[in-house]
mmCIF file of C-alpha atoms and ligand atoms in Angstrom:
data_model
loop_
_atom_site.group_PDB
_atom_site.id
_atom_site.type_symbol
_atom_site.label_atom_id
_atom_site.label_comp_id
_atom_site.label_asym_id
_atom_site.label_seq_id
_atom_site.Cartn_x
_atom_site.Cartn_y
_atom_site.Cartn_z
ATOM 1 C CA UNK A 242 -19.754 -16.454 4.433
ATOM 2 C CA UNK A 243 -16.854 -15.043 2.397
ATOM 3 C CA UNK A 244 -15.902 -11.596 3.684
ATOM 4 C CA UNK A 245 -12.694 -11.159 1.667
ATOM 5 C CA UNK A 246 -11.691 -12.177 -1.856
ATOM 6 C CA UNK A 247 -7.968 -12.880 -2.228
ATOM 7 C CA UNK A 248 -6.416 -11.805 -5.546
ATOM 8 C CA UNK A 249 -2.896 -13.109 -6.174
ATOM 9 C CA UNK A 250 -0.359 -10.926 -7.949
ATOM 10 C CA UNK A 251 2.725 -11.837 -9.947
ATOM 11 C CA UNK A 252 4.911 -10.916 -6.947
ATOM 12 C CA UNK A 253 5.112 -13.795 -4.414
ATOM 13 C CA UNK A 254 3.493 -12.802 -1.125
ATOM 14 C CA UNK A 255 1.836 -9.633 -2.432
ATOM 15 C CA UNK A 256 -1.940 -9.941 -2.310
ATOM 16 C CA UNK A 257 -4.868 -7.738 -3.262
ATOM 17 C CA UNK A 258 -7.814 -8.192 -0.919
ATOM 18 C CA UNK A 259 -11.344 -7.269 -1.947
ATOM 19 C CA UNK A 260 -13.539 -6.436 1.035
ATOM 20 C CA UNK A 261 -17.032 -7.809 0.416
ATOM 21 C CA UNK A 262 -19.861 -5.350 1.099
ATOM 22 C CA UNK A 263 -23.209 -6.586 2.434
ATOM 23 C CA UNK A 264 -25.753 -4.039 1.315
ATOM 24 C CA UNK A 265 -29.304 -3.213 2.216
ATOM 25 C CA UNK A 266 -31.586 -0.200 1.864
ATOM 26 C CA UNK A 267 -29.505 1.669 4.493
ATOM 27 C CA UNK A 268 -26.177 1.198 2.697
ATOM 28 C CA UNK A 269 -23.648 -1.567 3.369
ATOM 29 C CA UNK A 270 -21.712 -3.408 6.069
ATOM 30 C CA UNK A 271 -18.162 -4.542 5.365
ATOM 31 C CA UNK A 272 -15.582 -6.145 7.603
ATOM 32 C CA UNK A 273 -12.516 -3.944 7.147
ATOM 33 C CA UNK A 274 -9.860 -6.248 8.592
ATOM 34 C CA UNK A 275 -9.878 -9.658 10.270
ATOM 35 C CA UNK A 276 -6.819 -11.150 11.923
ATOM 36 C CA UNK A 277 -8.208 -14.676 11.676
ATOM 37 C CA UNK A 278 -9.371 -14.476 8.074
ATOM 38 C CA UNK A 279 -6.429 -12.497 6.698
ATOM 39 C CA UNK A 280 -3.677 -14.396 8.486
ATOM 40 C CA UNK A 281 -3.314 -16.689 5.466
ATOM 41 C CA UNK A 282 -3.308 -13.680 3.156
ATOM 42 C CA UNK A 283 0.245 -12.687 4.119
ATOM 43 C CA UNK A 284 -0.652 -10.709 7.208
ATOM 44 C CA UNK A 285 0.910 -11.553 10.549
ATOM 45 C CA UNK A 286 -2.423 -10.397 11.910
ATOM 46 C CA UNK A 287 -0.768 -8.092 14.416
ATOM 47 C CA UNK A 288 -1.683 -4.400 14.283
ATOM 48 C CA UNK A 289 1.043 -2.265 15.853
ATOM 49 C CA UNK A 290 -0.243 1.034 14.464
ATOM 50 C CA UNK A 291 -2.906 2.476 12.195
ATOM 51 C CA UNK A 292 -2.074 5.531 10.082
ATOM 52 C CA UNK A 293 -4.378 7.863 8.167
ATOM 53 C CA UNK A 294 -3.247 10.164 5.333
ATOM 54 C CA UNK A 295 -5.092 12.779 3.291
ATOM 55 C CA UNK A 296 -3.624 13.855 -0.033
ATOM 56 C CA UNK A 297 -5.442 16.792 -1.610
ATOM 57 C CA UNK A 298 -3.911 17.066 -5.078
ATOM 58 C CA UNK A 299 -4.526 14.712 -8.015
ATOM 59 C CA UNK A 300 -1.259 13.305 -9.366
ATOM 60 C CA UNK A 301 0.621 13.582 -6.059
ATOM 61 C CA UNK A 302 3.015 10.727 -5.241
ATOM 62 C CA UNK A 303 3.994 9.545 -1.749
ATOM 63 C CA UNK A 304 6.757 6.961 -1.320
ATOM 64 C CA UNK A 305 8.435 4.679 -2.020
ATOM 65 C CA UNK A 306 9.049 3.764 1.623
ATOM 66 C CA UNK A 307 10.101 0.697 3.571
ATOM 67 C CA UNK A 308 11.612 -0.180 6.942
ATOM 68 C CA UNK A 309 14.893 -2.087 6.995
ATOM 69 C CA UNK A 310 15.418 -5.359 8.856
ATOM 70 C CA UNK A 311 14.660 -6.199 11.648
ATOM 71 C CA UNK A 312 11.863 -3.605 11.441
ATOM 72 C CA UNK A 313 10.421 -4.647 8.069
ATOM 73 C CA UNK A 314 6.651 -4.307 8.345
ATOM 74 C CA UNK A 315 3.585 -5.693 6.638
ATOM 75 C CA UNK A 316 1.077 -3.016 5.568
ATOM 76 C CA UNK A 317 -2.616 -3.380 4.810
ATOM 77 C CA UNK A 318 -3.358 -0.311 2.688
ATOM 78 C CA UNK A 319 -6.894 0.871 1.867
ATOM 79 C CA UNK A 320 -8.300 3.963 0.154
ATOM 80 C CA UNK A 321 -11.535 5.119 1.765
ATOM 81 C CA UNK A 322 -12.021 8.335 -0.213
ATOM 82 C CA UNK A 323 -11.023 9.006 -3.806
ATOM 83 C CA UNK A 324 -8.878 6.651 -5.882
ATOM 84 C CA UNK A 325 -5.141 5.904 -6.002
ATOM 85 C CA UNK A 326 -2.685 3.857 -8.019
ATOM 86 C CA UNK A 327 -1.014 1.831 -5.278
ATOM 87 C CA UNK A 328 2.457 0.401 -5.944
ATOM 88 C CA UNK A 329 4.554 -2.196 -4.157
ATOM 89 C CA UNK A 330 8.157 -2.978 -5.194
ATOM 90 C CA UNK A 331 9.827 -6.267 -4.257
ATOM 91 C CA UNK A 332 12.974 -5.294 -2.305
ATOM 92 C CA UNK A 333 13.899 -8.848 -1.262
ATOM 93 C CA UNK A 334 17.372 -9.439 -2.780
ATOM 94 C CA UNK A 335 16.837 -13.221 -3.021
ATOM 95 C CA UNK A 336 13.391 -12.933 -4.593
ATOM 96 C CA UNK A 337 12.933 -14.041 -8.238
ATOM 97 C CA UNK A 338 10.937 -10.817 -8.666
ATOM 98 C CA UNK A 339 13.510 -8.504 -7.009
ATOM 99 C CA UNK A 340 12.849 -4.875 -8.044
ATOM 100 C CA UNK A 341 9.709 -5.895 -9.939
ATOM 101 C CA UNK A 342 6.647 -3.756 -9.126
ATOM 102 C CA UNK A 343 2.890 -4.277 -9.032
ATOM 103 C CA UNK A 344 0.352 -1.467 -9.359
ATOM 104 C CA UNK A 345 -3.310 -1.667 -8.347
ATOM 105 C CA UNK A 346 -6.126 0.881 -8.316
ATOM 106 C CA UNK A 347 -7.542 1.126 -4.790
ATOM 107 C CA UNK A 348 -10.654 3.228 -4.306
ATOM 108 C CA UNK A 349 -13.662 3.771 -2.067
ATOM 109 C CA UNK A 350 -15.738 2.224 -4.867
ATOM 110 C CA UNK A 351 -13.778 -0.967 -5.532
ATOM 111 C CA UNK A 352 -13.234 -1.706 -1.806
ATOM 112 C CA UNK A 353 -9.832 -3.183 -2.571
ATOM 113 C CA UNK A 354 -6.860 -3.199 -0.178
ATOM 114 C CA UNK A 355 -3.254 -4.167 -0.799
ATOM 115 C CA UNK A 356 -1.702 -6.589 1.701
ATOM 116 C CA UNK A 357 1.999 -5.774 1.437
ATOM 117 C CA UNK A 358 4.381 -8.100 3.295
ATOM 118 C CA UNK A 359 7.654 -6.939 4.805
ATOM 119 C CA UNK A 360 10.416 -6.639 2.234
ATOM 120 C CA UNK A 361 8.432 -4.428 -0.148
ATOM 121 C CA UNK A 362 8.673 -0.678 -0.746
ATOM 122 C CA UNK A 363 5.291 1.072 -0.907
ATOM 123 C CA UNK A 364 4.077 4.199 -2.611
ATOM 124 C CA UNK A 365 1.050 5.544 -4.430
ATOM 125 C CA UNK A 366 -0.190 8.206 -6.825
ATOM 126 C CA UNK A 367 -3.540 9.938 -6.376
ATOM 127 C CA UNK A 368 -5.960 9.610 -9.294
ATOM 128 C CA UNK A 369 -8.466 12.045 -7.808
ATOM 129 C CA UNK A 370 -8.374 14.953 -5.385
ATOM 130 C CA UNK A 371 -8.792 14.404 -1.616
ATOM 131 C CA UNK A 372 -7.640 10.814 -1.291
ATOM 132 C CA UNK A 373 -7.768 9.344 2.209
ATOM 133 C CA UNK A 374 -5.820 6.205 3.066
ATOM 134 C CA UNK A 375 -5.807 3.980 6.111
ATOM 135 C CA UNK A 376 -2.703 1.853 6.752
ATOM 136 C CA UNK A 377 -2.558 -1.022 9.206
ATOM 137 C CA UNK A 378 1.078 -1.784 10.148
ATOM 138 C CA UNK A 379 2.140 -4.933 11.959
ATOM 139 C CA UNK A 380 5.319 -3.338 13.369
ATOM 140 C CA UNK A 381 5.882 -0.028 15.147
ATOM 141 C CA UNK A 382 7.321 2.985 13.282
ATOM 142 C CA UNK A 383 11.131 2.817 13.379
ATOM 143 C CA UNK A 384 12.441 6.081 11.898
ATOM 144 C CA UNK A 385 16.044 4.914 12.255
ATOM 145 C CA UNK A 386 15.231 1.977 9.962
ATOM 146 C CA UNK A 387 13.364 3.966 7.307
ATOM 147 C CA UNK A 388 14.521 3.498 3.723
ATOM 148 C CA UNK A 389 13.349 4.995 0.449
ATOM 149 C CA UNK A 390 13.341 4.168 -3.237
ATOM 150 C CA UNK A 391 13.105 6.964 -5.800
ATOM 151 C CA UNK A 392 9.738 6.848 -7.560
ATOM 152 C CA UNK A 393 11.486 7.605 -10.875
ATOM 153 C CA UNK A 394 14.264 5.026 -10.524
ATOM 154 C CA UNK A 395 14.859 3.645 -14.045
ATOM 155 C CA UNK A 396 15.908 0.302 -12.551
ATOM 156 C CA UNK A 397 12.312 -0.113 -11.319
ATOM 157 C CA UNK A 398 10.637 1.845 -14.141
ATOM 158 C CA UNK A 399 7.202 2.342 -12.593
ATOM 159 C CA UNK A 400 4.546 3.463 -15.105
ATOM 160 C CA UNK A 401 2.805 6.163 -13.039
ATOM 161 C CA UNK A 402 -0.618 6.640 -14.683
ATOM 162 C CA UNK A 403 -0.850 10.437 -14.629
ATOM 163 C CA UNK A 404 1.617 13.347 -14.574
ATOM 164 C CA UNK A 405 3.322 13.677 -11.167
ATOM 165 C CA UNK A 406 2.120 16.969 -9.708
ATOM 166 C CA UNK A 407 3.454 16.903 -6.134
ATOM 167 C CA UNK A 408 6.101 15.090 -4.045
ATOM 168 C CA UNK A 409 7.806 15.777 -0.716
ATOM 169 C CA UNK A 410 11.409 17.008 -0.838
ATOM 170 C CA UNK A 411 12.357 13.890 1.097
ATOM 171 C CA UNK A 412 10.849 11.603 -1.538
ATOM 172 C CA UNK A 413 12.514 13.576 -4.342
ATOM 173 C CA UNK A 414 15.867 13.185 -2.609
ATOM 174 C CA UNK A 415 15.983 9.374 -2.557
ATOM 175 C CA UNK A 416 18.978 8.091 -4.528
ATOM 176 C CA UNK A 417 18.560 5.759 -7.497
ATOM 177 C CA UNK A 418 19.670 2.176 -6.905
HETATM 178 C C1 T46 B 121 5.264 6.333 8.523
HETATM 179 C C2 T46 B 121 5.171 7.174 9.760
HETATM 180 C C3 T46 B 121 5.532 8.498 9.763
HETATM 181 N N1 T46 B 121 5.437 9.217 10.920
HETATM 182 C C4 T46 B 121 5.797 10.626 10.893
HETATM 183 C C5 T46 B 121 7.141 10.900 10.259
HETATM 184 C C6 T46 B 121 6.951 12.246 9.619
HETATM 185 O O1 T46 B 121 7.255 13.260 10.554
HETATM 186 C C7 T46 B 121 5.462 12.302 9.321
HETATM 187 C C8 T46 B 121 5.165 12.071 7.861
HETATM 188 O O2 T46 B 121 5.855 10.870 7.497
HETATM 189 P P1 T46 B 121 6.125 10.627 5.992
HETATM 190 O O3 T46 B 121 6.627 11.878 5.363
HETATM 191 O O4 T46 B 121 6.930 9.353 5.862
HETATM 192 O O5 T46 B 121 4.654 10.358 5.433
HETATM 193 P P2 T46 B 121 4.359 9.863 3.953
HETATM 194 O O6 T46 B 121 5.258 10.529 2.983
HETATM 195 O O7 T46 B 121 2.902 9.979 3.781
HETATM 196 O O8 T46 B 121 4.753 8.320 3.955
HETATM 197 C C9 T46 B 121 3.738 7.359 4.165
HETATM 198 O O9 T46 B 121 3.259 6.998 2.923
HETATM 199 C C10 T46 B 121 4.042 6.014 2.251
HETATM 200 C C11 T46 B 121 3.404 5.750 0.910
HETATM 201 C C12 T46 B 121 4.152 4.790 3.084
HETATM 202 O O10 T46 B 121 4.001 3.647 2.642
HETATM 203 C C13 T46 B 121 4.547 4.977 4.474
HETATM 204 O O11 T46 B 121 3.841 4.045 5.315
HETATM 205 C C14 T46 B 121 4.357 6.315 5.060
HETATM 206 O O12 T46 B 121 5.668 6.708 5.369
HETATM 207 O O13 T46 B 121 4.850 11.280 10.102
HETATM 208 C C15 T46 B 121 5.001 8.655 12.093
HETATM 209 O O14 T46 B 121 4.944 9.348 13.119
HETATM 210 N N2 T46 B 121 4.652 7.354 12.122
HETATM 211 C C16 T46 B 121 4.725 6.583 10.999
HETATM 212 O O15 T46 B 121 4.396 5.387 11.053
#
C-alpha cells in the first residue's frame, strides 16, 4: 500500500512528499512520517527534534534559514493548518542549481510536505491566517551554526506570491549575497 507519493523537483535532492489519506465515514488516517519509507526520499530518517510554529498573519515570511556544516540538517516541513508558500534555496556551492529556488504550496488540504536535504535554506510565506507548521529535523539545533539568506536577495529573486506583511528584525537584517 502506497502511503507517500514522491514528487521530484528541478533541484536535485529536493522532494515534495504527498501523504496519502485513507478516509472513511469518521474522517481519515494518514501516516505522517516513516523512517523506512522516506529514507529513499532524501531523509536520513533520523529525527533529532520536532518544531511547531504558528504564524497568525497572512503574508508573513519566516526565513530563509540554514545551519552551516557540519550541522547542516534535513527538514521535513508540513503545514497542518492554513496554507503556505514553502521555499527551499539550493545553497550547495558545487550544485548545478546553486542559488536556484523551488516554491510549493503546502496546506492542510493538499497534505503535502517538503523534504529538504541539508545544504538548502528554508523559508515560507503564509497564504492564510493562522498557519501551523510541524518541522522534523534530523540534526539538533546549533545556534552557533545558524545562517540566513535575505528573502529579498536579488541574486535569488524569489517570487513571493502575496505582499510581505510581517518579518522578524533578524530576518530583515540578513545581508544579500
Ligand atoms: C530553529 C530553532 C529555533 N529555536 C529558538 C531560537 C529562537 O530563540 C526561537 C525562534 O527561532 P527563529 O526566530 O529562528 O524561528 P523562525 O524564524 O520561525 O525560524 C524557523 O522557521 C524557518 C522558516 C526555518 O526553516 C527554521 O527551521 C526555523 O528557524 O526559537 C530553538 O530553540 N530551536 C530550533 O530548532
